[in-house]
Coordinates of C-alpha atoms and ligand atoms in Angstrom, one line a residue:
X810 CA 22.6 8.6 -27.2
X811 CA 23.0 8.3 -31.0
X812 CA 19.9 7.2 -32.7
X813 CA 21.6 4.2 -34.1
X814 CA 22.6 3.0 -30.6
X815 CA 19.1 3.7 -29.4
X816 CA 17.7 1.5 -32.0
X817 CA 20.1 -1.3 -31.3
X818 CA 19.2 -1.1 -27.6
X819 CA 15.6 -1.2 -28.4
X820 CA 16.0 -4.4 -30.6
X821 CA 18.0 -6.1 -27.9
X822 CA 15.6 -5.1 -25.1
X823 CA 12.8 -6.6 -27.1
X824 CA 14.7 -9.9 -27.3
X825 CA 16.1 -10.0 -23.8
X826 CA 12.8 -9.3 -22.1
X827 CA 10.7 -11.6 -24.3
X828 CA 8.9 -9.1 -26.4
X829 CA 10.0 -10.1 -29.9
X830 CA 12.1 -13.0 -31.3
X831 CA 13.4 -13.5 -34.8
X832 CA 11.2 -16.2 -36.5
X833 CA 12.8 -19.7 -36.7
X834 CA 15.9 -18.4 -34.9
X835 CA 17.2 -22.0 -34.4
X836 CA 17.6 -22.2 -38.2
X837 CA 19.3 -18.8 -38.3
X838 CA 16.0 -17.0 -38.7
X839 CA 13.6 -16.1 -41.6
X840 CA 14.2 -12.6 -42.9
X841 CA 11.6 -10.0 -42.0
X842 CA 9.4 -12.4 -40.1
X843 CA 9.1 -12.1 -36.3
X844 CA 7.5 -13.9 -33.4
X845 CA 6.0 -12.1 -30.4
X846 CA 7.0 -13.5 -27.0
X847 CA 5.2 -13.5 -23.7
X848 CA 5.2 -9.7 -23.0
X849 CA 5.2 -8.8 -26.7
X850 CA 2.0 -10.7 -27.3
X851 CA 0.3 -9.1 -24.3
X852 CA 1.3 -5.6 -25.4
X853 CA 0.3 -6.3 -29.0
X854 CA -3.1 -7.5 -27.8
X855 CA -3.5 -4.4 -25.7
X856 CA -2.7 -2.2 -28.7
X857 CA -5.3 -4.0 -30.7
X858 CA -7.8 -3.7 -27.9
X859 CA -7.2 0.1 -27.7
X860 CA -7.8 0.4 -31.4
X861 CA -10.9 -1.9 -31.5
X862 CA -12.5 -0.2 -28.5
X863 CA -12.0 3.3 -29.8
X864 CA -12.9 2.6 -33.5
X865 CA -15.6 0.0 -33.1
X866 CA -17.1 0.0 -29.7
X867 CA -17.0 3.8 -29.3
X868 CA -18.8 4.4 -32.6
X869 CA -22.4 3.3 -33.0
X870 CA -21.9 3.5 -36.8
X871 CA -18.8 1.3 -37.0
X872 CA -19.0 -2.5 -36.9
X873 CA -16.3 -5.1 -36.9
X874 CA -15.7 -8.2 -38.9
X875 CA -13.0 -11.0 -39.2
X876 CA -12.6 -12.0 -42.8
X877 CA -10.5 -14.9 -44.1
X878 CA -7.0 -14.4 -45.3
X879 CA -7.7 -16.3 -48.5
X880 CA -10.1 -14.8 -51.0
X881 CA -11.4 -15.6 -54.4
X882 CA -8.5 -14.9 -56.8
X883 CA -10.7 -12.5 -58.8
X884 CA -10.7 -10.2 -55.8
X885 CA -7.1 -9.2 -56.5
X886 CA -7.6 -8.7 -60.2
X887 CA -10.5 -6.4 -59.3
X888 CA -8.6 -4.4 -56.7
X889 CA -5.7 -3.8 -59.1
X890 CA -3.2 -5.7 -57.0
X891 CA -2.4 -8.4 -59.6
X892 CA -1.5 -5.7 -62.2
X893 CA -0.3 -2.8 -60.1
X894 CA 0.9 -3.9 -56.6
X895 CA 4.5 -3.5 -57.5
X896 CA 7.6 -2.0 -56.2
X897 CA 10.5 -1.0 -58.4
X898 CA 13.6 -3.1 -57.6
X899 CA 17.2 -2.6 -58.6
X900 CA 20.4 -4.6 -57.9
X901 CA 23.9 -3.4 -57.3
X902 CA 26.2 -5.2 -59.7
X903 CA 29.1 -5.4 -57.4
X904 CA 27.5 -6.4 -54.1
X905 CA 24.5 -8.1 -55.7
X906 CA 22.5 -6.3 -53.0
X907 CA 18.9 -5.7 -53.8
X908 CA 17.2 -2.3 -53.2
X909 CA 13.9 -0.6 -53.8
X910 CA 14.7 2.1 -56.4
X911 CA 12.2 4.6 -54.9
X912 CA 13.6 4.1 -51.4
X913 CA 17.2 4.7 -52.6
X914 CA 15.9 8.1 -54.0
X915 CA 13.9 8.8 -50.8
X916 CA 17.0 8.2 -48.7
X917 CA 18.9 10.6 -50.9
X918 CA 16.1 13.1 -50.2
X919 CA 16.4 12.4 -46.5
X920 CA 20.0 13.5 -46.6
X921 CA 19.0 16.8 -48.2
X922 CA 16.4 17.3 -45.5
X923 CA 19.0 16.5 -42.8
X924 CA 21.2 19.3 -44.3
X925 CA 18.2 21.7 -44.0
X926 CA 17.6 20.7 -40.4
X927 CA 21.3 21.0 -39.6
X928 CA 21.3 24.6 -40.9
X929 CA 18.3 25.4 -38.7
X930 CA 19.7 23.8 -35.6
X931 CA 22.9 25.8 -36.1
X932 CA 21.0 29.1 -36.5
X933 CA 18.8 28.3 -33.5
X934 CA 22.0 28.0 -31.3
X935 CA 23.4 31.2 -32.8
X936 CA 20.3 33.4 -32.4
X937 CA 18.9 31.8 -29.2
X938 CA 15.5 33.1 -28.1
X939 CA 15.4 35.6 -30.9
X940 CA 15.3 32.8 -33.5
X941 CA 12.4 32.9 -35.9
X942 CA 12.3 29.6 -37.8
X943 CA 9.7 30.6 -40.3
X944 CA 11.6 33.8 -41.2
X945 CA 14.9 31.8 -41.4
X946 CA 13.4 29.2 -43.7
X947 CA 12.1 31.8 -46.1
X948 CA 15.3 33.9 -46.3
X949 CA 18.4 31.7 -45.8
X950 CA 20.0 31.0 -49.2
X951 CA 21.3 27.5 -48.4
X952 CA 18.0 26.4 -46.9
X953 CA 16.0 27.8 -49.8
X954 CA 18.3 26.1 -52.3
X955 CA 18.0 22.7 -50.6
X956 CA 14.2 23.0 -50.1
X957 CA 13.9 23.7 -53.9
X958 CA 16.2 20.7 -54.7
X959 CA 14.1 18.5 -52.4
X960 CA 10.9 19.5 -54.0
X961 CA 12.2 19.0 -57.5
X962 CA 13.3 15.5 -56.7
X963 CA 10.0 14.7 -55.0
X964 CA 8.0 15.8 -58.0
X965 CA 10.2 13.9 -60.4
X966 CA 10.0 10.8 -58.3
X967 CA 6.2 11.1 -58.0
X968 CA 5.9 11.4 -61.8
X969 CA 8.2 8.5 -62.5
X970 CA 6.2 6.3 -60.0
X971 CA 2.8 7.3 -61.4
X972 CA 4.0 6.8 -65.0
X973 CA 5.7 3.5 -64.0
X974 CA 8.8 5.0 -65.7
X975 CA 11.5 2.5 -64.6
X976 CA 14.2 4.1 -66.9
X977 CA 13.7 7.5 -65.3
X978 CA 14.2 6.0 -61.8
X979 CA 17.5 4.5 -62.9
X980 CA 18.5 7.9 -64.5
X981 CA 17.8 9.6 -61.2
X982 CA 19.9 7.1 -59.2
X983 CA 22.8 7.6 -61.6
X984 CA 22.4 11.4 -61.8
X985 CA 22.4 11.8 -58.0
X986 CA 25.5 9.5 -57.8
X987 CA 23.7 7.1 -55.3
X988 CA 26.1 4.4 -54.2
X989 CA 25.4 0.9 -52.7
X990 CA 25.8 1.2 -48.9
X991 CA 27.7 -2.1 -48.8
X992 CA 30.1 -1.9 -51.8
X993 CA 30.1 1.8 -52.4
X994 CA 29.7 1.0 -56.0
X995 CA 27.5 3.0 -58.4
X996 CA 27.1 0.2 -60.9
X997 CA 23.4 -0.6 -61.1
X998 CA 21.2 -3.0 -63.0
X999 CA 18.0 -1.7 -64.8
X1000 CA 15.0 -1.1 -62.6
X1001 CA 12.3 -3.8 -62.8
X1002 CA 8.8 -4.0 -61.3
X1003 CA 8.3 -6.6 -58.7
X1004 CA 4.8 -7.8 -57.6
X1005 CA 4.6 -7.9 -53.8
X1006 CA 1.8 -10.6 -53.4
X1007 CA 2.7 -14.1 -52.1
X1008 CA 0.7 -16.8 -53.8
X1009 CA 0.0 -20.5 -53.3
X1010 CA -2.1 -23.2 -54.9
X1011 CA -5.7 -24.2 -54.0
X1012 CA -6.3 -27.9 -53.5
X1013 CA -5.3 -29.8 -56.6
X1014 CA -6.4 -27.2 -59.1
X1015 CA -3.4 -26.5 -61.3
X1016 CA -2.5 -23.2 -63.1
X1017 CA -4.0 -19.8 -62.9
X1018 CA -7.5 -21.1 -61.9
X1019 CA -6.2 -22.4 -58.6
X1020 CA -3.8 -19.5 -57.8
X1021 CA -4.6 -18.1 -54.4
X1022 CA -3.0 -15.0 -52.9
X1023 CA -2.2 -14.3 -49.3
X1024 CA -4.0 -11.0 -48.8
X1025 CA -1.7 -8.0 -49.0
X1026 CA -4.2 -5.8 -47.2
X1027 CA -7.3 -6.6 -45.0
X1028 CA -9.4 -4.0 -46.8
X1029 CA -10.7 -6.2 -49.6
X1030 CA -12.4 -8.6 -47.1
X1031 CA -14.4 -5.6 -46.0
X1032 CA -15.3 -4.4 -49.6
X1033 CA -16.6 -7.8 -50.8
X1034 CA -18.7 -8.1 -47.6
X1035 CA -20.1 -4.6 -47.8
X1036 CA -23.7 -5.6 -48.5
X1037 CA -23.7 -8.6 -46.2
X1038 CA -22.6 -6.4 -43.3
X1039 CA -24.7 -3.4 -44.2
X1040 CA -27.9 -5.4 -44.4
X1041 CA -27.3 -7.6 -41.3
X1042 CA -26.2 -4.7 -39.1
X1043 CA -29.0 -2.4 -40.5
X1044 CA -26.5 0.4 -40.9
X1045 CA -27.2 3.6 -42.9
X1046 CA -24.6 5.7 -44.6
X1047 CA -22.2 7.0 -43.3
X1048 CA -21.0 3.9 -41.5
X1049 CA -17.8 2.0 -41.2
X1050 CA -16.5 -1.6 -41.1
X1051 CA -13.4 -2.4 -39.2
X1052 CA -11.1 -5.4 -38.9
X1053 CA -7.8 -6.5 -37.5
X1054 CA -5.9 -9.2 -39.3
X1055 CA -2.8 -10.5 -40.9
X1056 CA -1.5 -9.2 -44.2
X1057 CA 1.4 -10.4 -46.3
X1058 CA 3.8 -8.6 -48.6
X1059 CA 6.9 -10.0 -50.3
X1060 CA 8.9 -6.9 -49.6
X1061 CA 12.0 -6.4 -51.7
X1062 CA 14.1 -5.3 -48.8
X1063 CA 13.0 -5.8 -45.3
X1064 CA 15.2 -4.1 -42.7
X1065 CA 14.6 -2.0 -39.6
X1066 CA 13.2 -4.8 -37.5
X1067 CA 9.4 -5.0 -37.3
X1068 CA 9.0 -1.8 -39.4
X1069 CA 8.9 -3.6 -42.6
X1070 CA 7.9 -7.3 -42.4
X1071 CA 6.8 -9.9 -44.9
X1072 CA 4.0 -11.1 -42.6
X1073 CA 2.4 -8.4 -40.5
X1074 CA -0.9 -7.3 -39.0
X1075 CA -3.2 -4.4 -40.0
X1076 CA -6.0 -2.5 -38.3
X1077 CA -8.1 -1.1 -41.0
X1078 CA -11.4 0.7 -41.1
X1079 CA -13.4 1.5 -44.2
X1080 CA -15.9 4.3 -43.8
X1081 CA -18.6 4.3 -46.5
X1082 CA -20.1 7.7 -47.3
X1083 CA -22.3 9.4 -49.9
X1084 CA -20.5 10.5 -53.0
X1085 CA -19.1 14.0 -52.8
X1086 CA -19.0 14.0 -49.0
X1087 CA -15.7 12.1 -48.9
X1088 CA -13.4 15.1 -48.3
X1089 CA -15.4 16.1 -45.2
X1090 CA -15.0 12.6 -43.8
X1091 CA -11.3 12.5 -44.9
X1092 CA -10.7 15.6 -42.7
X1093 CA -12.7 14.1 -39.9
X1094 CA -10.8 10.9 -39.8
X1095 CA -7.4 12.7 -40.1
X1096 CA -8.2 14.6 -36.9
X1097 CA -9.6 11.6 -35.1
X1098 CA -6.6 9.4 -35.8
X1099 CA -4.0 11.9 -34.8
X1100 CA -5.9 12.4 -31.5
X1101 CA -5.8 8.6 -31.0
X1102 CA -2.0 8.6 -31.2
X1103 CA -1.6 11.5 -28.9
X1104 CA -4.0 10.0 -26.3
X1105 CA -1.9 6.9 -25.9
X1106 CA 1.2 9.0 -25.2
X1107 CA 2.9 9.5 -28.5
X1108 CA 4.3 13.1 -28.2
X1109 CA 3.0 15.6 -30.7
X1110 CA 6.5 16.5 -31.8
X1111 CA 7.1 12.9 -32.9
X1112 CA 4.1 12.8 -35.1
X1113 CA 3.6 14.7 -38.4
X1114 CA 1.5 14.6 -41.6
X1115 CA 2.9 13.6 -44.9
X1116 CA 0.8 14.1 -48.0
X1117 CA 1.3 11.5 -50.7
X1118 CA 3.2 12.9 -53.7
X1119 CA 2.0 10.1 -56.0
X1120 CA -1.5 8.7 -55.3
X1121 CA -2.3 5.0 -55.5
X1122 CA -4.5 4.0 -58.4
X1123 CA -7.6 4.0 -56.2
X1124 CA -7.2 7.2 -54.3
X1125 CA -8.2 10.9 -54.8
X1126 CA -6.5 12.0 -51.6
X1127 CA -4.0 10.3 -49.2
X1128 CA -2.0 11.3 -46.3
X1129 CA 0.3 9.4 -43.9
X1130 CA 0.8 10.0 -40.2
X1131 CA 4.5 9.7 -39.8
X1132 CA 6.2 8.9 -36.5
X1133 CA 9.8 9.7 -35.6
X1134 CA 11.2 6.2 -35.3
X1135 CA 14.9 5.9 -34.2
X1136 CA 15.8 5.9 -37.9
X1137 CA 13.8 9.0 -38.7
X1138 CA 10.2 10.1 -39.6
X1139 CA 8.5 7.2 -41.4
X1140 CA 4.9 6.1 -42.2
X1141 CA 2.9 4.8 -39.3
X1142 CA -0.6 5.0 -40.6
X1143 CA -2.3 5.9 -43.8
X1144 CA -5.6 7.8 -44.3
X1145 CA -6.9 7.4 -47.8
X1146 CA -9.9 8.6 -49.7
X1147 CA -10.4 5.5 -52.0
X1148 CA -13.4 6.9 -54.0
X1149 CA -15.8 4.2 -55.2
X1150 CA -13.0 2.4 -57.0
X1151 CA -13.0 -0.9 -55.1
X1152 CA -16.8 -1.4 -54.9
X1153 CA -17.2 -0.5 -58.5
X1154 CA -14.4 -2.9 -59.6
X1155 CA -15.9 -5.8 -57.5
X1156 CA -19.3 -5.0 -59.1
X1157 CA -17.9 -5.3 -62.6
X1158 CA -15.8 -8.4 -62.1
X1159 CA -18.4 -10.3 -60.1
X1160 CA -21.4 -9.2 -62.2
X1161 CA -23.3 -8.6 -59.0
X1162 CA -24.8 -5.2 -58.0
X1163 CA -23.0 -3.8 -55.0
X1164 CA -25.0 -0.7 -54.3
X1165 CA -26.6 1.1 -51.4
X1166 CA -30.2 2.1 -51.4
X1167 CA -30.4 5.5 -49.8
X1168 CA -33.8 5.7 -48.0
X1169 CA -33.6 9.5 -47.9
X1170 CA -32.9 10.2 -51.6
X1171 CA -34.5 6.9 -52.8
X1172 CA -31.5 6.4 -55.0
X1173 CA -29.2 3.4 -55.5
X1174 CA -25.5 4.2 -55.7
X1175 CA -22.0 2.9 -55.0
X1176 CA -20.7 4.6 -51.8
X1177 CA -17.4 6.3 -51.6
X1178 CA -14.8 5.2 -49.0
X1179 CA -12.4 6.8 -46.6
X1180 CA -10.1 4.4 -44.9
X1181 CA -7.8 4.5 -42.0
X1182 CA -5.0 1.9 -42.1
X1183 CA -2.4 1.2 -39.5
X1184 CA 0.1 -1.6 -39.0
X1185 CA -0.1 -3.2 -35.5
X1186 CA 3.6 -4.0 -35.6
X1187 CA 4.6 -0.4 -36.6
X1188 CA 2.4 0.9 -33.8
X1189 CA 4.2 -1.6 -31.5
X1190 CA 7.6 -0.3 -32.6
X1191 CA 6.5 3.4 -32.3
X1192 CA 5.2 2.7 -28.8
X1193 CA 8.3 0.8 -27.7
X1194 CA 10.7 3.3 -29.1
X1195 CA 8.9 6.1 -27.3
X1196 CA 8.5 4.2 -24.0
X1197 CA 12.0 2.8 -23.6
X1198 CA 14.0 5.2 -21.4
X1199 CA 17.2 5.2 -19.3
X1200 CA 16.9 7.3 -16.1
X1201 CA 19.0 8.2 -13.2
X1202 CA 17.2 7.4 -9.9
X1203 CA 18.4 7.1 -6.3
X1204 CA 19.1 3.5 -5.2
X1205 CA 18.4 2.0 -1.8
X1206 CA 21.4 3.9 -0.3
X1207 CA 20.4 7.2 -1.9
X1208 CA 23.2 7.0 -4.5
X1209 CA 22.6 7.7 -8.2
X1210 CA 21.7 4.5 -10.2
X1211 CA 20.6 4.0 -13.8
X1212 CA 17.3 2.3 -14.4
X1213 CA 15.9 1.1 -17.7
X1214 CA 12.2 1.7 -17.7
X1215 CA 9.4 1.1 -20.2
X1216 CA 7.1 4.1 -19.7
X1217 CA 4.1 2.5 -21.5
X1218 CA 0.7 4.0 -20.9
X1219 CA -0.5 1.8 -18.0
X1220 CA -3.6 0.6 -19.9
X1221 CA -1.5 -1.2 -22.4
X1222 CA 1.3 -2.5 -20.2
X1223 CA 1.8 -6.3 -20.5
X1224 CA 1.7 -6.8 -16.8
X1225 CA -0.4 -4.5 -14.7
X1226 CA 0.7 -5.4 -11.2
X1227 CA 3.5 -7.4 -9.7
X1228 CA 3.1 -9.0 -6.3
X1229 CA 6.3 -9.4 -4.3
X1230 CA 6.8 -10.9 -0.9
X1231 CA 9.7 -9.0 0.8
X1232 CA 11.6 -12.3 1.3
X1233 CA 10.9 -15.8 0.1
X1234 CA 12.0 -17.8 3.0
X1235 CA 9.2 -16.8 5.4
X1236 CA 6.2 -19.1 4.7
X1237 CA 3.7 -16.6 6.3
X1238 CA 4.8 -13.9 3.9
X1239 CA 4.7 -16.1 0.9
X1240 CA 1.3 -17.3 1.8
X1241 CA 0.0 -13.8 2.3
X1242 CA 1.5 -12.6 -1.0
X1243 CA 0.0 -15.6 -2.8
X1244 CA -3.4 -14.7 -1.5
X1245 CA -3.0 -11.1 -2.7
X1246 CA -1.9 -12.4 -6.1
X1247 CA -4.8 -14.9 -6.4
X1248 CA -7.2 -12.0 -5.7
X1249 CA -5.6 -9.6 -8.2
X1250 CA -5.1 -12.0 -11.1
X1251 CA -8.9 -12.3 -11.4
X1252 CA -9.0 -8.7 -12.6
X1253 CA -5.6 -8.0 -14.1
X1254 CA -2.6 -9.6 -15.8
X1255 CA -0.4 -9.9 -12.7
X1256 CA 2.9 -11.5 -11.9
X1257 CA 4.1 -13.1 -8.7
X1258 CA 7.9 -12.8 -8.2
X1259 CA 9.9 -13.8 -5.1
X1260 CA 13.3 -14.3 -6.6
X1261 CA 16.2 -11.9 -5.8
X1262 CA 16.4 -8.8 -3.7
X1263 CA 13.4 -6.5 -3.8
X1264 CA 15.4 -3.7 -5.7
X1265 CA 16.2 -6.1 -8.5
X1266 CA 12.7 -7.3 -8.7
X1267 CA 11.5 -3.7 -9.1
X1268 CA 14.0 -3.1 -11.9
X1269 CA 12.8 -6.2 -13.7
X1270 CA 9.2 -4.9 -13.6
X1271 CA 10.4 -1.4 -14.7
X1272 CA 12.0 -3.0 -17.7
X1273 CA 8.8 -4.6 -18.9
X1274 CA 6.7 -1.5 -18.0
X1275 CA 4.7 -2.8 -15.0
X1276 CA 2.9 0.3 -13.6
X1277 CA 2.4 -1.1 -10.1
X1278 CA 4.4 -3.3 -7.7
X1279 CA 2.8 -4.5 -4.4
X1280 CA 5.2 -5.6 -1.7
X1281 CA 4.1 -7.7 1.2
X1282 CA 6.3 -7.3 4.3
X1283 CA 6.2 -8.3 8.0
X1284 CA 3.9 -5.5 9.0
X1285 CA 1.4 -6.8 6.4
X1286 CA 1.0 -9.9 8.6
X1287 CA -0.1 -7.6 11.5
X1288 CA -2.1 -4.8 9.8
X1289 CA -3.2 -6.2 6.4
X1290 CA -1.5 -3.3 4.6
X1291 CA 1.0 -3.5 1.8
X1292 CA 3.4 -1.0 0.0
X1293 CA 2.3 -0.1 -3.5
X1294 CA 5.0 1.4 -5.7
X1295 CA 4.3 3.4 -8.9
X1296 CA 6.6 2.9 -11.8
X1297 CA 6.9 6.5 -13.1
X1298 CA 6.9 8.5 -9.9
X1299 CA 8.6 5.8 -7.8
X1300 CA 6.3 6.8 -5.0
X1301 CA 5.6 4.2 -2.4
X1302 CA 2.3 4.3 -0.4
X1303 CA 1.1 2.2 2.4
X1304 CA -2.5 0.9 1.7
X1305 CA -4.9 -1.7 2.9
X1306 CA -4.9 -4.9 0.9
X1307 CA -8.6 -4.5 0.1
X1308 CA -7.8 -1.1 -1.5
X1309 CA -5.2 -2.5 -4.0
X1310 CA -7.5 -3.8 -6.7
X1311 CA -9.3 -0.4 -6.8
X1312 CA -6.0 1.6 -7.1
X1313 CA -4.7 -0.6 -9.9
X1314 CA -8.0 -0.6 -11.7
X1315 CA -8.1 3.2 -11.7
X1316 CA -4.5 3.5 -12.7
X1317 CA -4.7 1.2 -15.7
X1318 CA -8.2 2.2 -17.0
X1319 CA -8.6 3.0 -20.7
X1320 CA -11.6 5.2 -20.0
X1321 CA -9.6 8.4 -19.8
X1322 CA -8.3 7.7 -23.3
X1323 CA -11.9 8.0 -24.7
X1324 CA -13.1 10.9 -22.6
Ligands
ATP156 P1 5.3 1.7 -47.1 O1 5.3 3.0 -48.0 O2 6.1 1.9 -45.8 O3 5.7 0.5 -47.9 P2 2.5 1.5 -47.6 O4 2.2 2.9 -48.0 O5 2.7 0.4 -48.7 O6 3.8 1.5 -46.6 P3 -0.1 0.9 -46.8 O7 -0.4 0.0 -48.0 O8 -0.7 2.2 -46.7 O9 1.5 1.0 -46.6 O10 -0.5 0.0 -45.5 C1 -1.1 0.6 -44.4 C2 -0.2 0.4 -43.2 O11 0.2 -1.0 -43.0 C3 1.0 1.2 -43.1 O12 0.8 2.5 -42.7 C4 1.9 0.4 -42.2 O13 1.6 0.8 -40.8 C5 1.5 -1.0 -42.4 N1 2.4 -1.8 -43.2 C6 2.5 -1.7 -44.6 N2 3.5 -2.5 -45.0 C7 4.0 -3.1 -43.9 C8 5.1 -4.0 -43.7 N3 5.8 -4.5 -44.7 N4 5.4 -4.3 -42.4 C9 4.8 -3.8 -41.4 N5 3.7 -2.9 -41.5 C10 3.4 -2.6 -42.8

């Protein structure tokens, strides 16, 4: 299936099955804002739980907080967001469509990368098993030429972004002949910087004094609370503070569903370390975070590293974990070495000492920070795009049938177990099934369903990723046994009712993820 079709199917599946709705749909929607429906909110909560458990509860030296969205306006002056949290925007004169100038250039670079990959795929086919990709990459003329071209553009883009050279961005767009995807026109306005922070007004205080920002990242709530948390949790360096919460960015263009939203959620952890030890921890967290993604079922070949070409004003090293979304490899998570920039800045602007007393060296200093930062919604999209599959399976008569199945890791599935009486018009069956359901719902998010033929009910559960279905039939009335069906293997086993909770519990446990 073409990637484009796959993405369209994913978006419509999310809507049809109550995972995600466009915000304010009755008013034709609000761009780049989405609401999570009944199954979506369950799945999202489970993703957050997986992160929280593995980052906070599995680390004695990481504690969690829940800071407010609003912060003192000076916070954002100190962090550099007021002056530097900008994206370069450009409009096409003919279509009036707005773009991010750097993204236009990145898309152009993606096309060069696609040419390289096409060349490699062709050669792979031609040479079969004898194909040596490394050798081919280092000797094929066309590949070498495109790799060099790609790198030259990446370097030029990085320099222009670091220097905030808007004229150079426009020159590049014109030089590469980049056209508007709507009008096909190459007539562009100048490139202007656009600040991504939303703001609002505090109480009745007019002007700059009362200007409040909706936080564009959760990290600053952690920085300003550094000493409060360190002292009350009696932590010693190195230690981390984690939080999950909403962040807001007035993105210039927001397409690709929940990949780029104006209101989204982040899971961030700031790890405070002794100065000059930050690179060791940076490597440590890189490895840990990649393992976290693989444990939940993201295939290794869909994940890759991407070093930042232009570092943010606060970082001395930064890398992204990219995921292969249906629209290509894009950033899923960032791991950044933020130096002592933020704490030093808050110290200066607040006039308060924000330092750590090291009981071993007997010195006071500002710690360095390594952060891991991931968007909940992007993780949701990565998980959904990986899990949604179309399979050919035998139907009740043994013929081939297509089923749509959401192969989520059972521990994060929205519904863990569905309880299904074989038919609904036999009160004894319904009563028995209700009893099983009432027992199981104490431990798991379960669903009772008696409508339609059993095959259709199975398909409905497959489509929302339910790992277990329990069917109560006439034999159940005699022998207190039920049929338990597994989503992935389609295996059906006869078990005693009292065994069901144990089987489900073992099948959906998160424990193996942390082993
Ligand atoms: P991008 O380059 O895609 O704009 P970024 O580098 O600005 O992302 P960070 O500031 O590093 O992103 O934010 C950390 C994480 O927050 C990202 O890896 C991503 O998962 C998530 N995130 C950032 N912006 C958005 C957004 N507009 N919508 C959804 N998630 C986002």
